[in-house]
Short mmCIF file of N, CA and C in Angstrom, two decimals:
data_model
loop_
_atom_site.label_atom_id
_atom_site.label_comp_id
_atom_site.label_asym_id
_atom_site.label_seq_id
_atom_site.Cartn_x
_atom_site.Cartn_y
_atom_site.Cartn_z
N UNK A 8 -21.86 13.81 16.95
CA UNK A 8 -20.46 13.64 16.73
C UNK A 8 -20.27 12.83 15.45
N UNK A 9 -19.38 13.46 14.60
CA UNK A 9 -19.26 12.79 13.46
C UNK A 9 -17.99 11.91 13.43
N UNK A 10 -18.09 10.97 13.26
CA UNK A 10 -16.72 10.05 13.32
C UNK A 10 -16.10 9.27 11.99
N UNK A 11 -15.33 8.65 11.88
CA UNK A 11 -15.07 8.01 10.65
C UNK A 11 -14.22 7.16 11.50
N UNK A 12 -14.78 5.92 10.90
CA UNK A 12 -14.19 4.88 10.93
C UNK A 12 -12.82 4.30 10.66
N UNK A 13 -11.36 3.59 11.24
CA UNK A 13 -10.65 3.68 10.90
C UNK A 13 -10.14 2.39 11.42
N UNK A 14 -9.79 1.37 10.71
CA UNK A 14 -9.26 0.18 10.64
C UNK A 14 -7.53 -0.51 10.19
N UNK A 15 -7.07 -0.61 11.03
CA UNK A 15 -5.90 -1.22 11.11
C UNK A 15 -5.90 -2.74 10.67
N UNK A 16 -4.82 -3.37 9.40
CA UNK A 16 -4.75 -4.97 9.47
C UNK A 16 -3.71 -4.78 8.80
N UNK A 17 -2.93 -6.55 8.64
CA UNK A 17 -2.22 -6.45 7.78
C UNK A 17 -2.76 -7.19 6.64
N UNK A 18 -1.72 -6.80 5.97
CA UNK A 18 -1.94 -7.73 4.25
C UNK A 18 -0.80 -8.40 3.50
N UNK A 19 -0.93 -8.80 2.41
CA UNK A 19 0.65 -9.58 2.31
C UNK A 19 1.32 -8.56 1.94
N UNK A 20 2.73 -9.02 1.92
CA UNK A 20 4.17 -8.52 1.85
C UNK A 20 4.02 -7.63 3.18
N UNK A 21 3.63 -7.73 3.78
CA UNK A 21 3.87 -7.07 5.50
C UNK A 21 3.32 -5.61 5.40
N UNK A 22 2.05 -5.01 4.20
CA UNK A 22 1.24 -3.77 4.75
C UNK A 22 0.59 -4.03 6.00
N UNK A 23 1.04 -2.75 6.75
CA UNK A 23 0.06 -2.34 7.26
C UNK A 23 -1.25 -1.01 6.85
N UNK A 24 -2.24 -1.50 7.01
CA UNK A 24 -2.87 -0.16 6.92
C UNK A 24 -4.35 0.74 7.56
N UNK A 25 -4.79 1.56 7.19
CA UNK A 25 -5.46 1.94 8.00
C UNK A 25 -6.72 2.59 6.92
N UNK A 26 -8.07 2.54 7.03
CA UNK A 26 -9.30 2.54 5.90
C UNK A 26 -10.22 3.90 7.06
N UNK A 27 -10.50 4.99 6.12
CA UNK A 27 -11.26 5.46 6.66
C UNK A 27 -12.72 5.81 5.76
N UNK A 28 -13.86 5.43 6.02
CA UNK A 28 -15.20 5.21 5.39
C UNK A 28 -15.43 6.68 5.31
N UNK A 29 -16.61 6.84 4.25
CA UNK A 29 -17.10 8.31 3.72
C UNK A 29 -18.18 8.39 4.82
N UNK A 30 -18.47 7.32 5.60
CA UNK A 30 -19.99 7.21 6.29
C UNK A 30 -20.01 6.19 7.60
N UNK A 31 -20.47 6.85 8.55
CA UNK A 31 -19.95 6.07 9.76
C UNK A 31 -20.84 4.58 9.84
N UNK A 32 -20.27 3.32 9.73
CA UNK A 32 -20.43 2.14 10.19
C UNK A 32 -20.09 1.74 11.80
N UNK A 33 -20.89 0.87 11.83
CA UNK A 33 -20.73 0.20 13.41
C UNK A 33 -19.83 -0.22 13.39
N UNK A 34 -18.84 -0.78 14.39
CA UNK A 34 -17.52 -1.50 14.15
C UNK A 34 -17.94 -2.52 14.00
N UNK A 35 -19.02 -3.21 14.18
CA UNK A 35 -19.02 -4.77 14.48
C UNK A 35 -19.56 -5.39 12.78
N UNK A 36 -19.92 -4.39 12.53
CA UNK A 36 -20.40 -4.78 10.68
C UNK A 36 -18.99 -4.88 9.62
N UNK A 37 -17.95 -4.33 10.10
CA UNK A 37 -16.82 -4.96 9.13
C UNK A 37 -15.58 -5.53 9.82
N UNK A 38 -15.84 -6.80 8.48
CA UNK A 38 -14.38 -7.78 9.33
C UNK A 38 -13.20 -6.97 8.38
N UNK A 39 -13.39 -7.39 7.09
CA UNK A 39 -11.92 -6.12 6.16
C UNK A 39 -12.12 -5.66 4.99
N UNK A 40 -12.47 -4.53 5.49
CA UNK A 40 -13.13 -3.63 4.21
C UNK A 40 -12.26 -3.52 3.31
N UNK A 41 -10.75 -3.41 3.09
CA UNK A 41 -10.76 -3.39 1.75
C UNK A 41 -9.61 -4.44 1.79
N UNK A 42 -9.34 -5.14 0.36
CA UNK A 42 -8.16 -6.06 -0.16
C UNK A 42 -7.56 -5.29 -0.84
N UNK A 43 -6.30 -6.11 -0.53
CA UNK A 43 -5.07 -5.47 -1.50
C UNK A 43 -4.31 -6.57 -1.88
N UNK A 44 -4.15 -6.29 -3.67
CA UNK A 44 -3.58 -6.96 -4.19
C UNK A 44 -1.87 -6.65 -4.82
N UNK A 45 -0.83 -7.05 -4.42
CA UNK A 45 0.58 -6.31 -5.26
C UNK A 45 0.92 -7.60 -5.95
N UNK A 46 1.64 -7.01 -7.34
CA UNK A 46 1.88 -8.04 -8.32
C UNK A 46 3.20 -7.40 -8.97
N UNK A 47 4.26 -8.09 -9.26
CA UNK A 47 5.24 -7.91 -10.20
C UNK A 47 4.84 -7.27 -11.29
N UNK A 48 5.51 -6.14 -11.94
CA UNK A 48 4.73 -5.96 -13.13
C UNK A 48 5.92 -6.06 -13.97
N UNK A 49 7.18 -5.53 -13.40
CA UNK A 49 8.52 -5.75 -14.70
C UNK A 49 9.66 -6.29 -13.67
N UNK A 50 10.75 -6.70 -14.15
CA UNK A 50 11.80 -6.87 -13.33
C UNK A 50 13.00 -6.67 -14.18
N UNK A 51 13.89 -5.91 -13.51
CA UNK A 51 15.17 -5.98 -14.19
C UNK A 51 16.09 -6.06 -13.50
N UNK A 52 17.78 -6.53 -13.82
CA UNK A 52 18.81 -6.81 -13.13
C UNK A 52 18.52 -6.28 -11.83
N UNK A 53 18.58 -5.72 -11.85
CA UNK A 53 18.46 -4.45 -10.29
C UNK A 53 17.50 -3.92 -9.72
N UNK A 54 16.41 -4.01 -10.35
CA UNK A 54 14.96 -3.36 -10.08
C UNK A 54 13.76 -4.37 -10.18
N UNK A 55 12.50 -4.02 -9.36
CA UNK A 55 11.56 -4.34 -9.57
C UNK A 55 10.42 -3.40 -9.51
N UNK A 56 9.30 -3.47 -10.49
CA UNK A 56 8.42 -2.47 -10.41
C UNK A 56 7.02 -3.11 -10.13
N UNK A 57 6.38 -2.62 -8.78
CA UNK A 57 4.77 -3.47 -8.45
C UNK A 57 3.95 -2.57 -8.64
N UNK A 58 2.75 -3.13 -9.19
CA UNK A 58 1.36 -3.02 -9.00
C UNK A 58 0.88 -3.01 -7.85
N UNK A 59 -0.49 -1.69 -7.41
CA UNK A 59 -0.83 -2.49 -5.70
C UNK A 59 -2.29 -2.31 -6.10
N UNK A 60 -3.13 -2.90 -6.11
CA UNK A 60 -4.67 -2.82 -6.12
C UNK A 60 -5.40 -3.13 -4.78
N UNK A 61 -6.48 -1.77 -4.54
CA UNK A 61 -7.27 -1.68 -3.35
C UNK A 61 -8.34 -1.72 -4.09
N UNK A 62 -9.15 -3.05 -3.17
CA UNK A 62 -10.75 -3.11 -3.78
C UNK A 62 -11.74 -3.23 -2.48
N UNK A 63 -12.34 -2.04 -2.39
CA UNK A 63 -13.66 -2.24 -1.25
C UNK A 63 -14.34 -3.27 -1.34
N UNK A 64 -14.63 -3.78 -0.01
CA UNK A 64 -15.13 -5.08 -0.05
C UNK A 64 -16.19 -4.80 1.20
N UNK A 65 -16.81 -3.55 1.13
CA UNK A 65 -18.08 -3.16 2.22
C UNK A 65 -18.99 -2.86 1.08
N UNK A 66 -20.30 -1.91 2.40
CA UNK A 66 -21.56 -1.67 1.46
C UNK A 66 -21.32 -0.30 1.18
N UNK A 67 -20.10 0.67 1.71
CA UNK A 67 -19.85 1.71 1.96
C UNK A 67 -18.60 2.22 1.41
N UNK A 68 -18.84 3.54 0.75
CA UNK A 68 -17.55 4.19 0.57
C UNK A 68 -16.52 4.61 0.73
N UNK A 69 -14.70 4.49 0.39
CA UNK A 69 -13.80 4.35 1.48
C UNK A 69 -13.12 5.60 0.48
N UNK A 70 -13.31 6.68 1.44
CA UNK A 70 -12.26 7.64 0.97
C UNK A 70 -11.14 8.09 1.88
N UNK A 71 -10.29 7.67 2.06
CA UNK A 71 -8.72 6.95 2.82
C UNK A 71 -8.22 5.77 3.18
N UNK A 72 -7.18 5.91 2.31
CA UNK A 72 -5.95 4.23 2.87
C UNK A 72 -5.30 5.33 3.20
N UNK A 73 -4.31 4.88 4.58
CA UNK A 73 -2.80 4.70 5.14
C UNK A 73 -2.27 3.50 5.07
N UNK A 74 -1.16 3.36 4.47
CA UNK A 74 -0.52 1.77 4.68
C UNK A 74 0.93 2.15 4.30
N UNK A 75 1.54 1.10 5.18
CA UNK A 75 3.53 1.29 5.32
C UNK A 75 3.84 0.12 4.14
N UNK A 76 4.52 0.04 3.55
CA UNK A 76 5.72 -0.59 2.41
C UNK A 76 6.89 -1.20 3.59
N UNK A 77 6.31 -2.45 3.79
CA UNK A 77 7.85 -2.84 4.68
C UNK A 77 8.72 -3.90 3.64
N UNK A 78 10.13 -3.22 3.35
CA UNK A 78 10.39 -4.20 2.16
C UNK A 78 11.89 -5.35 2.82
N UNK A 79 12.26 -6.26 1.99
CA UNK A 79 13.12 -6.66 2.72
C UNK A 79 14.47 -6.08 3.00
N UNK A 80 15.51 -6.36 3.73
CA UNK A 80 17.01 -5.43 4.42
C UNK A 80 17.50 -5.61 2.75
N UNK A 81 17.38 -5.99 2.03
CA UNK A 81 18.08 -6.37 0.89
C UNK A 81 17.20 -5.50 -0.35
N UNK A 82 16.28 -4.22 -0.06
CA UNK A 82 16.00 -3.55 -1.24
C UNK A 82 15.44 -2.54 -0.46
N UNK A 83 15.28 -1.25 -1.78
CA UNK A 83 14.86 0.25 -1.31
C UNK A 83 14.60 0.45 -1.70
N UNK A 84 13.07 1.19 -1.47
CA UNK A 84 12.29 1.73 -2.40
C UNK A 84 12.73 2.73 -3.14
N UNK A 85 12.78 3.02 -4.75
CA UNK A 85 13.39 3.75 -5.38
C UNK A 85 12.18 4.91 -6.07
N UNK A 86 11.61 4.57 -6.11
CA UNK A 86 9.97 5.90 -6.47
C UNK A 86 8.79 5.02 -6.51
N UNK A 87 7.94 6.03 -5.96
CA UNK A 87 6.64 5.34 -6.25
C UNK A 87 5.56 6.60 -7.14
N UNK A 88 4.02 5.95 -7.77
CA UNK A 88 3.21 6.69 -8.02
C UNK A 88 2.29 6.59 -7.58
N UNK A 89 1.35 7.58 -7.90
CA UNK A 89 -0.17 7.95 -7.28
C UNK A 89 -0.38 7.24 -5.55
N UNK A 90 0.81 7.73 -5.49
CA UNK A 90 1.03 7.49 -3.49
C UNK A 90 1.52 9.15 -2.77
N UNK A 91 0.81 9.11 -1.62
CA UNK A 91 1.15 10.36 -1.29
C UNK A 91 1.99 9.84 -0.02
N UNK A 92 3.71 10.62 0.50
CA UNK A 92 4.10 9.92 1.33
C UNK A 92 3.80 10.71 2.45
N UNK A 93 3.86 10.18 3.63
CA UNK A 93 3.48 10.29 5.08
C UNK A 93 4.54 11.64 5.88
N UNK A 94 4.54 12.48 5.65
CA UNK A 94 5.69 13.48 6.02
C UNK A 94 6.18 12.74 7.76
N UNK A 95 7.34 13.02 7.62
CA UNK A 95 7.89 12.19 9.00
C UNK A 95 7.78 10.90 9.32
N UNK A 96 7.77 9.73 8.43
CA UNK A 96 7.25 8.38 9.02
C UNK A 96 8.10 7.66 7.58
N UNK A 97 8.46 6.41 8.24
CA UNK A 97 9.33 5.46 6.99
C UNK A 97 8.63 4.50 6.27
N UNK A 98 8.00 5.21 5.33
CA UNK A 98 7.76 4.43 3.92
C UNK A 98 6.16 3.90 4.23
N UNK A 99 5.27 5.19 4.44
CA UNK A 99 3.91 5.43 5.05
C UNK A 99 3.67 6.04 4.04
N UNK A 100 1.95 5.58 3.61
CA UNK A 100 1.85 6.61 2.47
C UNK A 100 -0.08 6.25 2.55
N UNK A 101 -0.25 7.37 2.10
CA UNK A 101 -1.70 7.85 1.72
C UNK A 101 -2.52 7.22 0.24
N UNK A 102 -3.33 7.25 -0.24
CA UNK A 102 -3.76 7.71 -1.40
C UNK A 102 -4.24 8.50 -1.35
N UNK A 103 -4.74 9.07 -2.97
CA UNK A 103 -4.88 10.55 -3.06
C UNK A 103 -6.11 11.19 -2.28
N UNK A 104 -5.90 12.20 -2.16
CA UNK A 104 -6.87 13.04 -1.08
C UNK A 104 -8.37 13.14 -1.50
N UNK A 105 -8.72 12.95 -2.51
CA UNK A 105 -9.84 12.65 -3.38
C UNK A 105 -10.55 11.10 -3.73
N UNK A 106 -9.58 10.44 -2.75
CA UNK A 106 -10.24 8.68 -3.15
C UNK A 106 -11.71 8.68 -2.50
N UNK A 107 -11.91 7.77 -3.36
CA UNK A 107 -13.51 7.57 -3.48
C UNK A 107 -13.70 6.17 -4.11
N UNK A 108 -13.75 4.64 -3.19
CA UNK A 108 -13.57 3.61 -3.71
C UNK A 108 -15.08 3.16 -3.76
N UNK A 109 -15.94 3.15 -4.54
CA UNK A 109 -17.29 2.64 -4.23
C UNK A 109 -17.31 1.38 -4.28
N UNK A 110 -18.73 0.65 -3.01
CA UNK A 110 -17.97 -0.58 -2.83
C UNK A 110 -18.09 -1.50 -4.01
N UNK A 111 -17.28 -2.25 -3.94
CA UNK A 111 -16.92 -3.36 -4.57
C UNK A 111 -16.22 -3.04 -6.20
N UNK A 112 -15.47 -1.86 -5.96
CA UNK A 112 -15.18 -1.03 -6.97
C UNK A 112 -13.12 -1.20 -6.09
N UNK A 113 -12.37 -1.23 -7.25
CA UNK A 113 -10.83 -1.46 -7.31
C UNK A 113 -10.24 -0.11 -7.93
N UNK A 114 -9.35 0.32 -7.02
CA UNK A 114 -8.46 1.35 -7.40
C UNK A 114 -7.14 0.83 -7.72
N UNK A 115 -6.85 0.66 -8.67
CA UNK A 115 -5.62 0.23 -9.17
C UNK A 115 -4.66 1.22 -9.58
N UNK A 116 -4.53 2.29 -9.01
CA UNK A 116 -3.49 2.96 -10.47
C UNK A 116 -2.09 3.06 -9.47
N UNK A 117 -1.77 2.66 -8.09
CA UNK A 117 -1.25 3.16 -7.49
C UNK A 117 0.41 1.96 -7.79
N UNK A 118 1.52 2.34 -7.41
CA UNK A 118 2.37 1.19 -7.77
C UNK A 118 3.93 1.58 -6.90
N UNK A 119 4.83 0.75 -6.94
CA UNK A 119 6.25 1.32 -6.45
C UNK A 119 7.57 0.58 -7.35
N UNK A 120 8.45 0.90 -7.01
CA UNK A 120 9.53 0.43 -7.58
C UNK A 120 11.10 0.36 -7.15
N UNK A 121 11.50 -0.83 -6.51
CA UNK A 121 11.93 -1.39 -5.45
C UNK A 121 13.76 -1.53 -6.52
N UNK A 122 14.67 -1.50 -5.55
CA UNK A 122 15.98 -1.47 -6.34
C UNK A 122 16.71 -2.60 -4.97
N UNK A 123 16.87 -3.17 -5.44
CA UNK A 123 17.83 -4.33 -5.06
C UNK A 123 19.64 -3.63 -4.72
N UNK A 124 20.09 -3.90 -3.05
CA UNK A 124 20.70 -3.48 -2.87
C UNK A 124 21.89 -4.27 -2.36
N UNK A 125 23.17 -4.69 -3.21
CA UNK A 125 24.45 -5.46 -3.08
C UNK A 125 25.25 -5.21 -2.63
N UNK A 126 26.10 -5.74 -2.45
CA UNK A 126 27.75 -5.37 -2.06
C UNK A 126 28.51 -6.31 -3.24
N UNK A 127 30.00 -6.15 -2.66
CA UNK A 127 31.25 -6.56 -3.50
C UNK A 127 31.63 -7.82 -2.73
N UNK A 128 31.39 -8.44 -3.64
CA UNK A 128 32.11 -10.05 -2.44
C UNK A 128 33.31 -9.71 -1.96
N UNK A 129 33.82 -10.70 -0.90
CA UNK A 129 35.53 -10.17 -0.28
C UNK A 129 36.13 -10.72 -1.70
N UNK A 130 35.59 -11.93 -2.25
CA UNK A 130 36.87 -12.53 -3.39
C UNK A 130 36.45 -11.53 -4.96
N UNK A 131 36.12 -10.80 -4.63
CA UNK A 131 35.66 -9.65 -6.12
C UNK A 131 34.57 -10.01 -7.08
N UNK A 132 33.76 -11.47 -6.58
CA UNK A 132 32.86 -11.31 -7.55
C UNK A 132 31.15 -10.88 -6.94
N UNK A 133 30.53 -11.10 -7.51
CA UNK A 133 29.31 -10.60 -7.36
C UNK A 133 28.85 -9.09 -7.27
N UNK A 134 27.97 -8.23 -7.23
CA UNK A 134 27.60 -6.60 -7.61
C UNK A 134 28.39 -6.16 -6.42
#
């Protein structure tokens, strides 16, 4: 029986996600195979655009992330790249079907871009 491994955690800004290995490991040999890093990369009045970097941190090759984007009631995700989204599920997404993170090797190209969402004050000022 061939299996692949598949690991659930969270990470900051509230991912969740899920790692599936090219090669079956024991469960008890990984505590968290991969890190993820998100960073501001621009900001404007209304928008923000992040960086997300996944870096294997096993002896083994990870070809699948699943992980959700939970953002705060106060913004919406406005596009993302080199993310594949989750058909039927809110703000679930893949990388590409071809990942291949060798370990201790960082996939960086992936990113989103978040729009800040206002109202009209009752006394007329603010967005």
């Amino acid at each position: 029986m061939n299996k692949y491994l598949g690991v659930l955690f969270v990470v900051v800004i509230s991912q969740q996600m899920s790692v599936v290995l090219a090669q079956k490991v024991p469960p008890f040999s990984i505590s968290r195979p991969l890190s993820t890093q998100i960073e501001l990369a621009t900001r404007t009045a209304n928008s923000s655009n992040y960086t997300v970097e996944f870096t294997n941190q096993i002896y083994k090759k990870i070809c699948q992330v699943k992980f959700r984007i939970q953002l705060p009631g106060t913004a919406t995700l406005a596009k993302y790249w080199n993310m594949n989204s989750v058909s039927g599920t809110d703000n679930q997404f893949t990388l590409s079907g071809n990942l291949n993170i060798s370990p201790g090797q960082t996939f960086a190209d992936a990113g989103f871009t978040t729009v800040l969402s206002s109202k009209q004050c009752a006394d007329g000022g603010g967005n």
